[in-house]
């Protein structure tokens, strides 16, 4: 009978993407994998070959959500005969309930120095103290601690994001409707406005992309703020823009898979694109790309205004800067990185057929 693990990684979407190589390594080592996540990021777990069961924690429902989580985890626990191990990849208090409700006798989490809100008390095994690092590297520490064979992810097969036959058919239909030019996706907004870039500057970049031979699409979720930023970009741009906003994570992911280039601030779709092997121009001013950027890839396409000039990158730094450093990024900065992507990654030559 396989060993049974309950992964607790609730949010955000980018973190859940970073968790996929952990699930893969555990699955490859013979574990049955149950994953507790919040509803939005849990979508990327659907159809995943290494995730046997998804338990959705509706945290925003307060006490009712906690009680529902307890019922669902009890059912999941009974279905597999109990969990042997709970792995808490979070550092905040919201993860305490699923860890405790797992009923696992072995509960592994971050040590006191990196955990917050006292959550280290909910676990009985802890990682060794270390400085903070890139999120992916910190998650890999769990595999090392458990002595599970693994390697740092580098190729799409290391994340294994998968799509259903219906999604593949929708993806093929989307591709068939395109102009035939390489598709560049602009992800206009994140969940945190401080991470975002100005709409009028995105519009200038969109025009530059069209001039270089790309078809430009605005890609993102249905949130009111995201949609508002995207509408402002569409209104300010001179060239044609494909509207691909307003749907959930699954559609965003299969659209990104067929893109030649993705441009985004620090947001979940940026990490999905990296996991799918799509070159990413990342815009960073509010967050540290050496801690939360595309993992070990496309550093030559990053625009890093978080790290002060003349200062060495420091992956352990996570505090937001006191000023608006996203405002320091210019359209010329972004288009210069697009030109690097054209020269080094051949993104104008990419034909991503469905």
Short mmCIF file of C-alpha atoms in Angstrom, two decimals:
data_model
loop_
_atom_site.label_atom_id
_atom_site.label_comp_id
_atom_site.label_asym_id
_atom_site.label_seq_id
_atom_site.Cartn_x
_atom_site.Cartn_y
_atom_site.Cartn_z
CA UNK A 1 0.00 0.00 0.00
CA UNK A 2 1.45 3.41 -0.92
CA UNK A 3 2.39 5.88 1.76
CA UNK A 4 -0.06 8.76 2.00
CA UNK A 5 0.86 12.42 2.16
CA UNK A 6 -1.25 15.53 2.63
CA UNK A 7 0.38 18.59 1.04
CA UNK A 8 -0.83 21.87 2.52
CA UNK A 9 -0.12 24.73 0.13
CA UNK A 10 -3.07 27.06 -0.01
CA UNK A 11 -2.15 30.08 -2.12
CA UNK A 12 -1.02 32.04 -4.17
CA UNK A 13 -1.07 30.66 -7.64
CA UNK A 14 2.67 31.10 -8.17
CA UNK A 15 3.46 29.26 -4.94
CA UNK A 16 1.18 26.38 -5.94
CA UNK A 17 3.05 26.15 -9.25
CA UNK A 18 6.30 25.96 -7.26
CA UNK A 19 4.75 23.13 -5.28
CA UNK A 20 4.18 20.93 -8.32
CA UNK A 21 7.76 19.54 -8.46
CA UNK A 22 7.33 18.53 -4.80
CA UNK A 23 4.19 16.57 -5.60
CA UNK A 24 5.92 14.99 -8.59
CA UNK A 25 8.89 13.80 -6.55
CA UNK A 26 6.64 12.36 -3.84
CA UNK A 27 4.44 10.63 -6.43
CA UNK A 28 7.47 9.20 -8.20
CA UNK A 29 8.67 7.86 -4.84
CA UNK A 30 5.41 5.96 -4.40
CA UNK A 31 3.30 8.32 -2.30
CA UNK A 32 -0.45 8.85 -2.67
CA UNK A 33 -0.82 12.66 -2.84
CA UNK A 34 -3.69 14.70 -1.40
CA UNK A 35 -3.33 18.48 -1.74
CA UNK A 36 -5.19 21.14 0.26
CA UNK A 37 -5.47 24.46 -1.57
CA UNK A 38 -7.73 27.46 -1.78
CA UNK A 39 -10.20 27.42 -4.70
CA UNK A 40 -8.54 29.74 -7.23
CA UNK A 41 -5.01 28.29 -7.25
CA UNK A 42 -6.37 24.76 -6.90
CA UNK A 43 -7.48 24.94 -10.53
CA UNK A 44 -3.91 24.38 -11.74
CA UNK A 45 -3.94 21.04 -9.87
CA UNK A 46 -6.81 19.67 -11.93
CA UNK A 47 -5.83 16.83 -14.30
CA UNK A 48 -2.37 16.76 -12.76
CA UNK A 49 -0.87 13.27 -12.90
CA UNK A 50 0.79 13.56 -9.48
CA UNK A 51 -2.20 14.84 -7.50
CA UNK A 52 -4.65 12.10 -6.53
CA UNK A 53 -7.09 14.18 -4.49
CA UNK A 54 -7.72 17.94 -4.21
CA UNK A 55 -9.31 19.32 -1.04
CA UNK A 56 -10.43 22.94 -1.38
CA UNK A 57 -10.29 25.13 1.71
CA UNK A 58 -12.76 28.02 1.33
CA UNK A 59 -10.99 30.18 3.84
CA UNK A 60 -12.95 33.32 3.02
CA UNK A 61 -16.08 31.67 4.42
CA UNK A 62 -14.63 31.98 7.92
CA UNK A 63 -15.77 29.45 10.52
CA UNK A 64 -18.07 27.77 8.03
CA UNK A 65 -15.11 27.22 5.72
CA UNK A 66 -13.04 25.74 8.57
CA UNK A 67 -15.83 23.31 9.47
CA UNK A 68 -16.27 22.30 5.83
CA UNK A 69 -12.53 21.74 5.56
CA UNK A 70 -12.60 19.46 8.60
CA UNK A 71 -15.40 17.38 7.04
CA UNK A 72 -13.69 17.15 3.66
CA UNK A 73 -10.30 16.26 5.12
CA UNK A 74 -11.91 13.63 7.36
CA UNK A 75 -13.49 12.08 4.27
CA UNK A 76 -10.22 12.24 2.34
CA UNK A 77 -8.38 10.71 5.26
CA UNK A 78 -10.85 7.83 5.53
CA UNK A 79 -10.75 7.22 1.78
CA UNK A 80 -7.01 6.44 1.91
CA UNK A 81 -6.84 4.90 5.37
CA UNK A 82 -5.26 7.93 7.02
CA UNK A 83 -2.30 10.17 6.19
CA UNK A 84 1.20 9.17 7.17
CA UNK A 85 2.65 12.62 6.56
CA UNK A 86 1.50 16.24 6.28
CA UNK A 87 3.83 18.68 4.54
CA UNK A 88 3.09 22.33 5.29
CA UNK A 89 4.71 24.50 2.62
CA UNK A 90 3.09 27.67 3.98
CA UNK A 91 4.46 30.13 6.51
CA UNK A 92 1.20 31.78 7.65
CA UNK A 93 -1.42 30.91 10.28
CA UNK A 94 -4.12 30.05 7.73
CA UNK A 95 -2.36 26.72 7.16
CA UNK A 96 -2.72 25.55 10.77
CA UNK A 97 -6.22 24.09 10.35
CA UNK A 98 -5.51 21.79 7.40
CA UNK A 99 -2.27 20.60 9.02
CA UNK A 100 -4.06 19.68 12.25
CA UNK A 101 -7.14 18.26 10.50
CA UNK A 102 -4.92 15.98 8.42
CA UNK A 103 -4.45 13.82 11.49
CA UNK A 104 -1.01 12.85 10.22
CA UNK A 105 1.38 11.60 12.92
CA UNK A 106 4.32 13.14 11.05
CA UNK A 107 3.83 16.85 10.31
CA UNK A 108 6.70 18.63 8.59
CA UNK A 109 6.98 22.40 8.22
CA UNK A 110 9.32 25.36 8.21
CA UNK A 111 11.39 25.99 11.29
CA UNK A 112 10.59 28.84 13.68
CA UNK A 113 12.90 31.33 11.95
CA UNK A 114 11.06 31.26 8.63
CA UNK A 115 7.56 30.38 9.87
CA UNK A 116 5.20 33.12 10.99
CA UNK A 117 2.24 33.42 13.33
CA UNK A 118 3.44 30.52 15.47
CA UNK A 119 2.55 27.91 12.85
CA UNK A 120 5.70 25.93 13.63
CA UNK A 121 3.85 24.77 16.75
CA UNK A 122 1.36 22.83 14.55
CA UNK A 123 4.15 20.65 13.16
CA UNK A 124 6.37 18.14 14.95
CA UNK A 125 9.23 18.06 12.44
CA UNK A 126 10.98 21.09 10.98
CA UNK A 127 13.46 22.05 8.32
CA UNK A 128 16.93 23.05 9.42
CA UNK A 129 17.37 26.80 9.95
CA UNK A 130 18.47 28.57 6.77
CA UNK A 131 18.17 32.03 5.23
CA UNK A 132 15.19 32.64 3.02
CA UNK A 133 15.83 31.79 -0.62
CA UNK A 134 13.89 31.47 -3.84
CA UNK A 135 10.51 29.95 -3.07
CA UNK A 136 11.23 26.94 -5.28
CA UNK A 137 14.53 26.27 -3.50
CA UNK A 138 12.86 26.48 -0.09
CA UNK A 139 10.24 23.96 -1.18
CA UNK A 140 12.96 21.61 -2.43
CA UNK A 141 14.37 21.60 1.10
CA UNK A 142 11.36 19.49 2.13
CA UNK A 143 12.33 16.74 -0.30
CA UNK A 144 15.92 16.82 0.92
CA UNK A 145 14.74 16.59 4.53
CA UNK A 146 12.56 13.59 3.67
CA UNK A 147 15.37 12.04 1.61
CA UNK A 148 13.10 11.86 -1.44
CA UNK A 149 15.04 11.72 -4.73
CA UNK A 150 14.68 14.94 -6.68
CA UNK A 151 16.42 17.52 -8.83
CA UNK A 152 15.84 21.25 -9.37
CA UNK A 153 13.09 21.66 -11.99
CA UNK A 154 14.15 23.03 -15.35
CA UNK A 155 11.91 21.60 -18.09
CA UNK A 156 8.10 21.53 -18.43
CA UNK A 157 8.11 17.82 -17.56
CA UNK A 158 9.39 18.79 -14.10
CA UNK A 159 6.10 20.64 -13.40
CA UNK A 160 3.79 18.38 -15.48
CA UNK A 161 0.95 20.86 -15.94
CA UNK A 162 -1.65 18.90 -17.90
CA UNK A 163 -4.81 19.71 -19.84
CA UNK A 164 -7.97 17.70 -20.46
CA UNK A 165 -9.05 16.63 -23.97
CA UNK A 166 -11.74 19.33 -23.89
CA UNK A 167 -9.17 21.97 -22.97
CA UNK A 168 -6.84 20.79 -25.72
CA UNK A 169 -9.71 21.11 -28.21
CA UNK A 170 -10.49 24.64 -26.99
CA UNK A 171 -6.80 25.48 -27.23
CA UNK A 172 -6.66 24.23 -30.83
CA UNK A 173 -9.71 26.34 -31.70
CA UNK A 174 -8.09 29.39 -30.13
CA UNK A 175 -4.89 28.87 -32.12
CA UNK A 176 -6.86 28.37 -35.34
CA UNK A 177 -8.46 31.81 -34.90
CA UNK A 178 -5.12 33.60 -34.59
CA UNK A 179 -3.37 35.63 -37.27
CA UNK A 180 -0.46 33.22 -37.71
CA UNK A 181 2.00 35.70 -36.22
CA UNK A 182 3.79 34.70 -32.99
CA UNK A 183 1.57 35.45 -30.01
CA UNK A 184 2.87 37.69 -27.22
CA UNK A 185 0.74 37.70 -24.06
CA UNK A 186 0.60 40.70 -21.75
CA UNK A 187 -0.64 39.85 -18.26
CA UNK A 188 -1.80 43.31 -17.23
CA UNK A 189 -2.25 42.99 -13.47
CA UNK A 190 -1.57 40.93 -10.37
CA UNK A 191 -3.50 40.41 -7.14
CA UNK A 192 -1.56 43.29 -5.58
CA UNK A 193 -1.75 46.72 -7.23
CA UNK A 194 1.69 47.61 -5.85
CA UNK A 195 3.21 44.96 -8.15
CA UNK A 196 1.51 46.34 -11.26
CA UNK A 197 2.73 48.61 -14.04
CA UNK A 198 0.97 51.58 -15.59
CA UNK A 199 -1.60 50.86 -18.29
CA UNK A 200 -0.39 53.59 -20.64
CA UNK A 201 3.11 52.09 -20.57
CA UNK A 202 1.77 48.64 -21.34
CA UNK A 203 -0.04 50.18 -24.32
CA UNK A 204 3.25 51.55 -25.64
CA UNK A 205 4.83 48.12 -25.26
CA UNK A 206 1.87 46.52 -27.05
CA UNK A 207 2.42 48.86 -29.99
CA UNK A 208 6.12 48.01 -30.01
CA UNK A 209 5.32 44.30 -30.06
CA UNK A 210 2.99 44.73 -33.04
CA UNK A 211 5.68 46.71 -34.86
CA UNK A 212 8.10 43.83 -34.28
CA UNK A 213 5.72 41.31 -35.83
CA UNK A 214 3.81 39.85 -32.89
CA UNK A 215 0.12 39.39 -32.37
CA UNK A 216 -0.61 40.81 -28.91
CA UNK A 217 -3.11 39.31 -26.47
CA UNK A 218 -4.23 40.57 -23.08
CA UNK A 219 -4.43 37.48 -20.88
CA UNK A 220 -5.78 37.31 -17.34
CA UNK A 221 -8.60 36.50 -14.99
CA UNK A 222 -12.07 37.95 -14.51
CA UNK A 223 -11.34 40.35 -11.62
CA UNK A 224 -12.69 43.86 -11.90
CA UNK A 225 -9.32 45.52 -11.39
CA UNK A 226 -7.55 43.26 -13.89
CA UNK A 227 -10.27 43.88 -16.43
CA UNK A 228 -10.14 47.63 -15.83
CA UNK A 229 -6.38 47.75 -16.41
CA UNK A 230 -6.75 45.64 -19.54
CA UNK A 231 -9.47 47.94 -20.92
CA UNK A 232 -7.24 50.95 -20.30
CA UNK A 233 -4.41 49.26 -22.22
CA UNK A 234 -6.74 48.37 -25.08
CA UNK A 235 -8.04 51.95 -25.26
CA UNK A 236 -4.57 53.53 -25.27
CA UNK A 237 -2.89 51.18 -27.75
CA UNK A 238 -2.79 52.15 -31.42
CA UNK A 239 -2.42 48.65 -32.79
CA UNK A 240 -4.79 45.66 -32.69
CA UNK A 241 -5.05 43.67 -29.46
CA UNK A 242 -6.62 40.26 -28.91
CA UNK A 243 -8.87 40.18 -25.87
CA UNK A 244 -8.29 37.00 -23.83
CA UNK A 245 -9.34 38.27 -20.40
CA UNK A 246 -12.11 37.17 -18.12
CA UNK A 247 -11.69 33.44 -17.65
CA UNK A 248 -10.16 31.29 -14.98
CA UNK A 249 -6.74 29.85 -14.36
CA UNK A 250 -7.20 26.83 -16.62
CA UNK A 251 -7.88 28.89 -19.75
CA UNK A 252 -5.07 31.30 -18.91
CA UNK A 253 -2.69 28.33 -18.69
CA UNK A 254 -3.58 26.73 -22.01
CA UNK A 255 -3.42 30.09 -23.77
CA UNK A 256 0.04 30.77 -22.32
CA UNK A 257 1.24 27.37 -23.51
CA UNK A 258 0.67 28.50 -27.11
CA UNK A 259 2.40 31.86 -26.70
CA UNK A 260 5.85 32.68 -28.03
CA UNK A 261 6.48 35.27 -25.30
CA UNK A 262 4.83 36.37 -22.06
CA UNK A 263 5.22 39.78 -20.41
CA UNK A 264 4.05 40.16 -16.82
CA UNK A 265 4.64 41.63 -13.37
CA UNK A 266 5.10 39.27 -10.43
CA UNK A 267 1.93 37.21 -10.76
CA UNK A 268 0.80 33.61 -11.01
CA UNK A 269 0.64 33.41 -14.82
CA UNK A 270 4.31 34.41 -14.97
CA UNK A 271 5.18 31.22 -13.09
CA UNK A 272 2.79 29.13 -15.18
CA UNK A 273 4.55 30.37 -18.32
CA UNK A 274 7.94 29.48 -16.83
CA UNK A 275 6.67 25.99 -15.96
CA UNK A 276 5.44 25.58 -19.54
CA UNK A 277 8.81 26.63 -20.95
CA UNK A 278 7.60 29.93 -22.45
CA UNK A 279 10.09 32.84 -22.30
CA UNK A 280 8.98 35.50 -19.83
CA UNK A 281 9.80 39.21 -19.65
CA UNK A 282 9.27 39.83 -15.93
CA UNK A 283 8.78 43.30 -14.43
CA UNK A 284 9.92 43.56 -10.80
CA UNK A 285 10.01 46.59 -8.55
CA UNK A 286 7.83 45.75 -5.56
CA UNK A 287 9.09 42.17 -5.17
CA UNK A 288 12.48 40.51 -5.39
CA UNK A 289 12.93 38.49 -8.62
CA UNK A 290 15.79 36.54 -7.06
CA UNK A 291 13.27 35.20 -4.57
CA UNK A 292 10.04 35.07 -6.60
CA UNK A 293 11.10 35.34 -10.24
CA UNK A 294 10.88 32.63 -12.94
CA UNK A 295 12.89 29.79 -11.47
CA UNK A 296 16.44 29.57 -12.84
CA UNK A 297 15.40 30.82 -16.27
CA UNK A 298 15.15 33.96 -18.35
CA UNK A 299 17.16 36.10 -15.95
CA UNK A 300 18.35 37.99 -19.03
CA UNK A 301 14.72 39.01 -19.62
CA UNK A 302 14.05 40.26 -16.10
CA UNK A 303 13.77 43.96 -15.33
CA UNK A 304 14.91 44.23 -11.74
CA UNK A 305 14.21 47.55 -10.07
CA UNK A 306 13.82 45.93 -6.66
CA UNK A 307 17.57 45.51 -6.21
CA UNK A 308 19.20 48.94 -5.73
CA UNK A 309 21.86 49.84 -8.32
CA UNK A 310 25.29 48.64 -7.30
CA UNK A 311 23.87 46.11 -4.85
CA UNK A 312 24.33 42.37 -5.30
CA UNK A 313 21.08 40.38 -5.67
CA UNK A 314 19.96 38.89 -2.37
CA UNK A 315 17.37 36.06 -2.52
CA UNK A 316 16.80 36.33 1.24
CA UNK A 317 15.39 39.86 0.92
CA UNK A 318 11.61 39.94 0.91
CA UNK A 319 10.51 43.29 2.39
CA UNK A 320 8.82 45.61 -0.13
CA UNK A 321 10.74 48.82 -0.85
CA UNK A 322 9.50 52.10 0.64
CA UNK A 323 9.05 53.72 -2.78
CA UNK A 324 7.26 52.82 -6.03
CA UNK A 325 10.02 51.16 -8.00
CA UNK A 326 7.64 49.80 -10.64
CA UNK A 327 7.40 53.42 -11.78
CA UNK A 328 11.12 53.32 -12.61
CA UNK A 329 10.51 50.82 -15.41
CA UNK A 330 10.06 52.44 -18.84
CA UNK A 331 8.54 51.07 -22.06
CA UNK A 332 12.01 51.23 -23.59
CA UNK A 333 13.29 48.98 -20.80
CA UNK A 334 10.65 46.38 -21.61
CA UNK A 335 11.06 46.56 -25.38
CA UNK A 336 14.82 46.18 -24.97
CA UNK A 337 14.13 42.87 -23.21
CA UNK A 338 11.75 41.89 -26.00
CA UNK A 339 14.61 42.43 -28.43
CA UNK A 340 16.80 40.18 -26.26
CA UNK A 341 14.10 37.50 -26.39
CA UNK A 342 13.98 37.79 -30.18
CA UNK A 343 17.75 37.53 -30.52
CA UNK A 344 18.43 34.82 -27.92
CA UNK A 345 15.26 32.74 -27.81
CA UNK A 346 13.98 33.13 -31.37
CA UNK A 347 10.50 34.06 -30.18
CA UNK A 348 9.55 35.58 -33.55
CA UNK A 349 10.18 32.18 -35.13
CA UNK A 350 8.11 30.15 -32.67
CA UNK A 351 5.11 28.32 -34.09
CA UNK A 352 3.24 26.80 -31.18
CA UNK A 353 0.79 24.58 -32.99
CA UNK A 354 -1.88 22.91 -30.92
#
